[in-house]
Short mmCIF file of C-alpha atoms and ligand atoms in Angstrom, two decimals:
data_model
loop_
_atom_site.label_atom_id
_atom_site.label_comp_id
_atom_site.label_asym_id
_atom_site.label_seq_id
_atom_site.Cartn_x
_atom_site.Cartn_y
_atom_site.Cartn_z
CA MET A 1 46.72 54.41 96.04
CA ILE A 2 44.63 54.04 99.18
CA GLY A 3 40.99 52.96 98.97
CA LYS A 4 38.20 50.96 100.55
CA ASP A 5 37.22 48.92 97.52
CA ILE A 6 37.24 45.29 98.66
CA ASN A 7 36.45 43.98 95.17
CA LYS A 8 39.35 45.88 93.69
CA ALA A 9 41.65 44.32 96.29
CA ILE A 10 40.31 40.85 95.49
CA ASN A 11 40.76 41.37 91.74
CA LEU A 12 44.31 42.61 92.11
CA LEU A 13 45.24 39.64 94.31
CA GLN A 14 43.66 37.26 91.79
CA GLN A 15 45.78 38.88 89.07
CA GLY A 16 48.94 38.11 91.06
CA GLU A 17 49.53 41.61 92.43
CA VAL A 18 51.02 42.52 95.80
CA ILE A 19 48.83 44.92 97.81
CA GLY A 20 48.64 46.56 101.24
CA LEU A 21 46.07 44.91 103.48
CA PRO A 22 44.81 45.75 106.99
CA THR A 23 44.86 43.31 109.90
CA GLU A 24 44.11 43.85 113.58
CA THR A 25 47.85 43.82 114.40
CA VAL A 26 49.67 45.76 111.67
CA TYR A 27 49.18 46.27 107.92
CA GLY A 28 50.47 43.47 105.71
CA LEU A 29 52.05 43.37 102.26
CA ALA A 30 49.88 40.60 100.83
CA ALA A 31 49.94 38.27 97.85
CA ASN A 32 49.00 34.76 96.76
CA ALA A 33 50.97 32.45 99.06
CA LEU A 34 50.73 29.54 96.62
CA ASP A 35 52.47 31.37 93.76
CA PRO A 36 56.27 31.49 94.20
CA ASP A 37 56.77 34.29 91.64
CA THR A 38 54.28 36.54 93.36
CA VAL A 39 55.78 35.75 96.75
CA SER A 40 59.25 36.62 95.47
CA ARG A 41 57.94 40.11 94.62
CA ILE A 42 56.93 40.58 98.28
CA PHE A 43 60.57 39.98 99.24
CA SER A 44 61.88 42.46 96.71
CA ILE A 45 59.33 45.20 97.50
CA LYS A 46 60.15 44.90 101.20
CA GLN A 47 63.89 44.46 100.54
CA ARG A 48 63.62 41.51 102.83
CA PRO A 49 66.33 38.84 102.99
CA SER A 50 65.18 35.50 101.66
CA PHE A 51 66.10 33.73 104.91
CA ASP A 52 63.25 35.57 106.69
CA PRO A 53 60.05 33.54 106.13
CA LEU A 54 56.53 34.94 105.72
CA ILE A 55 53.31 34.45 107.66
CA VAL A 56 50.41 32.86 105.77
CA HIS A 57 46.94 34.28 106.40
CA VAL A 58 43.74 32.24 106.12
CA SER A 59 40.09 32.81 107.02
CA SER A 60 39.26 29.64 108.95
CA PHE A 61 40.42 26.51 110.77
CA GLU A 62 39.58 24.34 107.74
CA HIS A 63 42.10 26.31 105.75
CA ILE A 64 44.77 25.76 108.38
CA PHE A 65 44.15 22.02 108.01
CA LEU A 66 44.37 22.38 104.24
CA TYR A 67 47.90 23.77 104.35
CA THR A 68 49.42 22.12 107.45
CA GLU A 69 49.60 18.77 109.22
CA ASP A 70 50.32 17.36 112.70
CA PHE A 71 48.49 19.94 114.82
CA PRO A 72 49.97 19.43 118.33
CA GLU A 73 47.32 19.36 121.06
CA PRO A 74 48.52 22.47 122.96
CA LEU A 75 48.60 24.53 119.76
CA LEU A 76 45.12 23.32 118.89
CA LYS A 77 43.93 24.58 122.27
CA LEU A 78 45.53 27.96 121.60
CA ALA A 79 43.93 28.09 118.16
CA GLU A 80 40.52 27.37 119.66
CA ALA A 81 41.00 30.03 122.32
CA PHE A 82 42.55 32.84 120.30
CA MET A 83 41.83 32.50 116.57
CA PRO A 84 40.92 34.72 114.83
CA GLY A 85 43.33 37.01 116.65
CA PRO A 86 46.93 38.12 117.14
CA LEU A 87 48.31 34.58 117.31
CA THR A 88 50.55 32.93 114.70
CA LEU A 89 51.23 29.19 114.94
CA LEU A 90 54.23 27.35 113.53
CA LEU A 91 52.87 24.13 112.04
CA LYS A 92 54.36 21.50 109.76
CA LYS A 93 53.62 22.65 106.21
CA LYS A 94 52.11 20.57 103.43
CA SER A 95 53.98 20.62 100.13
CA ILE A 96 51.36 22.91 98.55
CA ILE A 97 53.01 25.79 100.48
CA PRO A 98 56.02 26.81 98.34
CA ASP A 99 59.45 26.72 99.96
CA ILE A 100 60.02 30.41 99.31
CA VAL A 101 57.24 31.24 101.81
CA THR A 102 58.95 29.41 104.68
CA SER A 103 62.56 30.01 103.59
CA ALA A 104 62.66 26.25 103.07
CA LEU A 105 61.80 25.53 106.71
CA ALA A 106 59.56 22.54 107.39
CA HIS A 107 57.09 24.65 109.38
CA VAL A 108 54.85 27.41 108.12
CA ALA A 109 53.74 30.37 110.23
CA ILE A 110 49.97 30.65 109.86
CA ARG A 111 47.25 32.83 111.34
CA ILE A 112 43.64 33.96 111.04
CA PRO A 113 43.56 37.77 111.24
CA ASN A 114 40.72 39.29 113.23
CA HIS A 115 39.74 41.98 110.77
CA GLU A 116 36.36 41.99 109.01
CA THR A 117 37.61 43.54 105.77
CA THR A 118 40.50 41.16 105.38
CA LEU A 119 38.44 38.14 106.36
CA SER A 120 36.03 39.00 103.53
CA VAL A 121 38.95 39.30 101.12
CA LEU A 122 40.32 35.92 102.23
CA LYS A 123 36.91 34.25 101.94
CA ALA A 124 36.55 35.46 98.35
CA LEU A 125 39.91 33.97 97.32
CA ASP A 126 40.76 30.34 96.64
CA PHE A 127 44.31 30.79 97.92
CA PRO A 128 45.84 31.96 101.22
CA LEU A 129 47.76 35.23 101.52
CA ALA A 130 51.42 35.51 102.44
CA ALA A 131 51.92 38.82 104.19
CA PRO A 132 54.81 40.30 106.12
CA SER A 133 54.33 43.64 107.82
CA ALA A 134 54.09 46.33 105.11
CA ASN A 135 57.27 48.25 105.98
CA PRO A 136 60.74 48.28 104.46
CA PHE A 137 62.78 45.58 106.23
CA GLY A 138 64.04 46.73 109.62
CA TYR A 139 61.75 49.77 109.92
CA ILE A 140 58.70 50.35 112.13
CA SER A 141 55.59 48.34 111.20
CA PRO A 142 52.63 50.29 109.76
CA THR A 143 49.37 50.63 111.69
CA THR A 144 47.48 52.80 109.18
CA ALA A 145 47.04 52.71 105.39
CA GLN A 146 48.80 56.09 105.31
CA HIS A 147 51.90 54.59 106.94
CA VAL A 148 52.03 52.01 104.14
CA GLU A 149 51.48 54.65 101.46
CA ALA A 150 54.29 56.81 102.86
CA GLN A 151 56.93 54.12 102.36
CA LEU A 152 55.69 51.62 99.81
CA GLY A 153 52.99 53.57 97.96
CA ASN A 154 55.03 53.83 94.76
CA LYS A 155 55.77 50.10 94.68
CA ILE A 156 52.27 48.61 95.00
CA PRO A 157 49.07 49.28 93.04
CA TYR A 158 46.68 49.45 95.99
CA ILE A 159 46.40 49.71 99.76
CA LEU A 160 43.09 48.54 101.18
CA ASP A 161 42.16 50.91 104.01
CA GLY A 162 40.71 49.18 107.04
CA GLY A 163 41.31 52.04 109.46
CA PRO A 164 43.92 52.12 112.23
CA CYS A 165 44.89 48.67 113.54
CA ASN A 166 43.13 47.73 116.76
CA ILE A 167 45.97 45.81 118.38
CA GLY A 168 48.89 47.79 116.94
CA ILE A 169 51.75 45.32 117.46
CA GLU A 170 52.45 42.15 115.52
CA SER A 171 51.03 38.75 116.33
CA THR A 172 52.60 36.51 118.96
CA ILE A 173 54.41 33.60 117.26
CA VAL A 174 54.07 30.23 118.98
CA GLY A 175 55.37 26.78 118.12
CA MET A 176 56.55 23.58 119.77
CA GLU A 177 60.13 22.74 120.60
CA ASN A 178 60.80 19.31 122.13
CA ASP A 179 57.12 19.08 123.10
CA VAL A 180 57.28 22.42 124.93
CA VAL A 181 55.09 25.34 123.86
CA THR A 182 57.59 28.02 122.79
CA ILE A 183 57.11 31.73 122.08
CA TYR A 184 59.26 32.93 119.16
CA ARG A 185 57.97 36.50 119.06
CA LYS A 186 56.30 38.42 121.86
CA GLY A 187 53.26 40.12 120.37
CA GLY A 188 49.67 41.26 120.57
CA LEU A 189 48.54 38.17 122.49
CA SER A 190 50.10 38.32 125.96
CA ILE A 191 52.16 35.46 127.36
CA SER A 192 49.96 35.45 130.47
CA ASN A 193 46.86 34.80 128.35
CA ILE A 194 48.66 31.98 126.54
CA GLU A 195 49.76 30.42 129.82
CA LYS A 196 46.17 30.46 131.10
CA VAL A 197 45.38 27.95 128.33
CA VAL A 198 48.49 25.77 128.06
CA GLY A 199 50.42 26.37 131.28
CA LYS A 200 54.03 27.50 131.51
CA VAL A 201 55.68 28.26 128.17
CA LYS A 202 59.26 28.77 127.06
CA VAL A 203 60.18 32.17 125.66
CA LYS A 204 62.86 32.23 123.02
CA THR A 205 63.02 35.52 121.23
CA THR A 206 66.56 36.81 120.88
CA SER A 207 69.06 35.81 118.28
CA SER A 208 71.71 37.92 116.66
CA SER A 209 73.02 35.66 113.93
CA HIS A 210 70.60 33.43 112.09
CA PRO A 211 67.26 33.98 113.70
CA ALA A 212 64.36 31.57 113.47
CA ALA A 213 62.12 34.64 113.46
CA PRO A 214 63.82 37.86 112.42
CA GLY A 215 61.38 39.82 114.49
CA MET A 216 64.14 38.41 116.69
CA LEU A 217 66.89 40.48 115.08
CA LEU A 218 68.18 42.93 117.65
CA SER A 219 68.05 46.01 115.49
CA HIS A 220 64.50 46.13 114.21
CA TYR A 221 61.72 48.71 114.35
CA ALA A 222 64.47 51.31 114.07
CA PRO A 223 63.64 55.00 113.67
CA LYS A 224 66.25 57.41 112.20
CA ALA A 225 67.10 59.11 115.52
CA SER A 226 69.11 57.19 118.10
CA VAL A 227 66.93 55.60 120.73
CA ILE A 228 68.06 55.19 124.33
CA ILE A 229 66.13 53.23 126.93
CA GLY A 230 65.76 54.97 130.26
CA GLU A 231 64.45 57.93 132.21
CA ALA A 232 65.19 61.43 130.87
CA SER A 233 66.46 62.32 134.34
CA ASP A 234 69.02 59.49 134.26
CA VAL A 235 70.28 59.82 130.70
CA ASN A 236 73.32 61.99 130.08
CA ILE A 237 71.95 64.60 127.65
CA SER A 238 74.71 67.16 128.03
CA GLY A 239 75.97 66.69 124.45
CA TYR A 240 72.52 67.27 122.92
CA ASN A 241 70.46 70.30 121.94
CA LEU A 242 67.40 69.99 124.20
CA ASP A 243 65.13 70.90 121.31
CA LYS A 244 66.37 67.81 119.47
CA ILE A 245 65.52 65.36 122.23
CA GLY A 246 62.21 63.52 122.31
CA CYS A 247 60.57 61.05 124.65
CA ILE A 248 58.21 58.14 124.33
CA ARG A 249 56.61 57.46 127.70
CA PHE A 250 53.91 55.25 129.19
CA MET A 251 51.62 57.50 131.24
CA GLU A 252 53.03 61.02 131.64
CA LYS A 253 55.52 63.40 130.10
CA SER A 254 58.96 64.05 131.54
CA PRO A 255 59.53 67.57 132.96
CA ILE A 256 63.05 67.64 131.47
CA VAL A 257 62.39 67.41 127.71
CA PRO A 258 60.30 69.88 125.64
CA SER A 259 56.66 68.83 125.83
CA LYS A 260 56.15 69.08 122.04
CA ASN A 261 58.75 66.34 121.53
CA GLN A 262 57.05 63.85 123.81
CA ILE A 263 54.44 61.19 123.28
CA VAL A 264 52.50 59.47 126.04
CA LEU A 265 51.20 56.01 125.09
CA SER A 266 48.31 55.79 127.54
CA GLU A 267 47.47 58.40 130.17
CA THR A 268 45.37 55.86 132.03
CA GLY A 269 48.08 53.18 131.99
CA ASN A 270 46.10 50.90 129.69
CA TYR A 271 48.40 48.37 127.98
CA LYS A 272 46.05 47.79 125.03
CA GLU A 273 45.88 51.51 124.34
CA ALA A 274 49.67 51.80 124.66
CA ALA A 275 50.21 48.95 122.17
CA LYS A 276 47.76 50.49 119.73
CA ASN A 277 49.61 53.84 119.86
CA LEU A 278 53.19 52.55 119.91
CA PHE A 279 54.23 52.40 116.25
CA ALA A 280 52.40 55.59 115.24
CA ALA A 281 54.19 57.30 118.14
CA LEU A 282 57.61 56.10 116.95
CA ARG A 283 56.82 57.21 113.42
CA LEU A 284 55.62 60.63 114.59
CA LEU A 285 58.76 61.17 116.65
CA ASP A 286 60.76 60.17 113.60
CA THR A 287 59.23 63.06 111.61
CA LEU A 288 60.47 65.62 114.16
CA ASN A 289 64.10 65.21 113.06
CA LEU A 290 65.27 64.56 116.59
CA ASP A 291 68.82 63.53 117.46
CA LEU A 292 67.79 61.41 120.41
CA ILE A 293 64.64 59.61 121.54
CA ILE A 294 64.52 58.52 125.17
CA ALA A 295 62.14 55.60 125.60
CA GLU A 296 60.72 54.66 128.97
CA LEU A 297 60.06 50.97 129.48
CA LEU A 298 56.63 49.88 130.70
CA PRO A 299 56.11 47.48 133.59
CA GLU A 300 57.20 44.03 132.37
CA GLU A 301 53.72 42.47 132.41
CA ASP A 302 50.76 41.91 130.08
CA LEU A 303 51.32 43.67 126.71
CA GLY A 304 54.02 45.75 128.41
CA ILE A 305 56.30 42.79 127.67
CA ALA A 306 55.78 42.99 123.89
CA ILE A 307 55.91 46.80 123.91
CA ASN A 308 59.23 46.75 125.81
CA ASP A 309 60.56 44.21 123.32
CA ARG A 310 59.83 46.64 120.45
CA LEU A 311 61.31 49.62 122.32
CA LYS A 312 64.50 47.70 123.08
CA ARG A 313 64.85 46.58 119.48
CA ALA A 314 64.24 50.18 118.33
CA ALA A 315 67.17 51.05 120.62
CA GLY A 316 69.18 48.10 119.32
CA VAL A 317 69.74 46.67 122.80
O1 LIG B 1 50.87 40.46 113.05
C1 LIG B 1 51.55 39.93 112.19
O2 LIG B 1 52.04 38.81 112.35
C2 LIG B 1 51.79 40.70 110.88
C3 LIG B 1 50.47 40.79 110.11
C4 LIG B 1 50.62 41.43 108.77
O3 LIG B 1 49.90 39.51 110.03
N1 LIG B 1 52.80 40.08 110.10
C5 LIG B 1 54.11 40.16 110.43
O4 LIG B 1 54.93 39.56 109.50
O5 LIG B 1 54.52 40.68 111.44
P1 LIG B 1 56.49 39.78 109.47
O6 LIG B 1 56.93 39.12 108.23
O7 LIG B 1 56.83 41.21 109.63
O8 LIG B 1 57.01 38.96 110.67
C6 LIG B 1 56.88 37.58 110.60
C7 LIG B 1 57.81 36.89 111.51
C8 LIG B 1 59.22 37.00 111.04
O9 LIG B 1 60.06 37.40 112.11
C9 LIG B 1 59.52 35.61 110.55
O10 LIG B 1 60.84 35.25 110.70
C10 LIG B 1 58.61 34.75 111.40
O11 LIG B 1 57.46 35.51 111.50
N2 LIG B 1 58.30 33.51 110.71
C11 LIG B 1 57.57 33.36 109.60
N3 LIG B 1 57.56 32.09 109.21
C12 LIG B 1 58.29 31.41 110.09
C13 LIG B 1 58.65 30.04 110.22
N4 LIG B 1 58.26 29.14 109.34
N5 LIG B 1 59.43 29.68 111.27
C14 LIG B 1 59.86 30.62 112.15
N6 LIG B 1 59.53 31.93 112.09
C15 LIG B 1 58.77 32.32 111.06
MG1 LIG B 2 57.79 42.82 110.25
#
């Protein structure tokens, strides 16, 4: 059930329920992060493997200090610059954070979401919220309450509706590796903005076997149709019925594929707008029962980097 009743959401969370919750990046599947039984239900609802740890959501810096220790200087600078916002930090966890949340890793992923509704929910609770994106494991992340309802509606008692997500792609995950600031997932905070604050960073986001962050798994964000990266004019489409081919493109439609099967992410070439539209576009194309989706990569800069990452993973390349 979708609704806007903040108190209902708070009550359900206090009773140990798992609910859908908006953030500025994507919707989360949220529950009490300090209660291992509740957290285990998040894993089963999402059909998520237990080796894939969860992000913990809090409302303020003080709460980060409550649940973590050893805040490295560069990460503190990033926190000051970009929290609340689409930034998740990997920090050494205190023992109060149960092992199930971090898949027994020593670090916990923690962030302050920049969403009024969810901040008020967090402030009313005396525990933090563990929340992965509210999609079945491996599928496209949800950016509206309706997306959550469509796939998980029968498994959770409530989805708090905070409108469409402003950022539209998941948070950027940042930690330290050998004293070097390291990006583990490209996301809604661009690498260029991060580098303005801490200088050159290391980017480490692909792993096929045992990923530190399974946003890193190659096949992720996968729609039902096959996805190919490229230009419609370059892709060999001879084996396909033209009516069953769709496109996802940055600024303008391709003349080759039927217009009704195409989605343009931002006519004005605005990266923020493109990011905000990306997952809804993939979901919409997925409802058209296409055989093939041809995805055009954006210029590899700004949020184009994170958008391209999602498109490539949707294509499994
Ligand atoms: O924007 C977001 O981050 C959204 C909203 C709901 O906050 N959440 C989200 O969660 O994208 P999820 O579970 O779909 O992705 C979290 C990623 C996973 O790839 C996970 O492996 C990584 O964060 N992660 C979580 N804890 C980690 C840890 N302790 N060390 C390394 N990676 C971690
Ligand atoms: Mg996810």
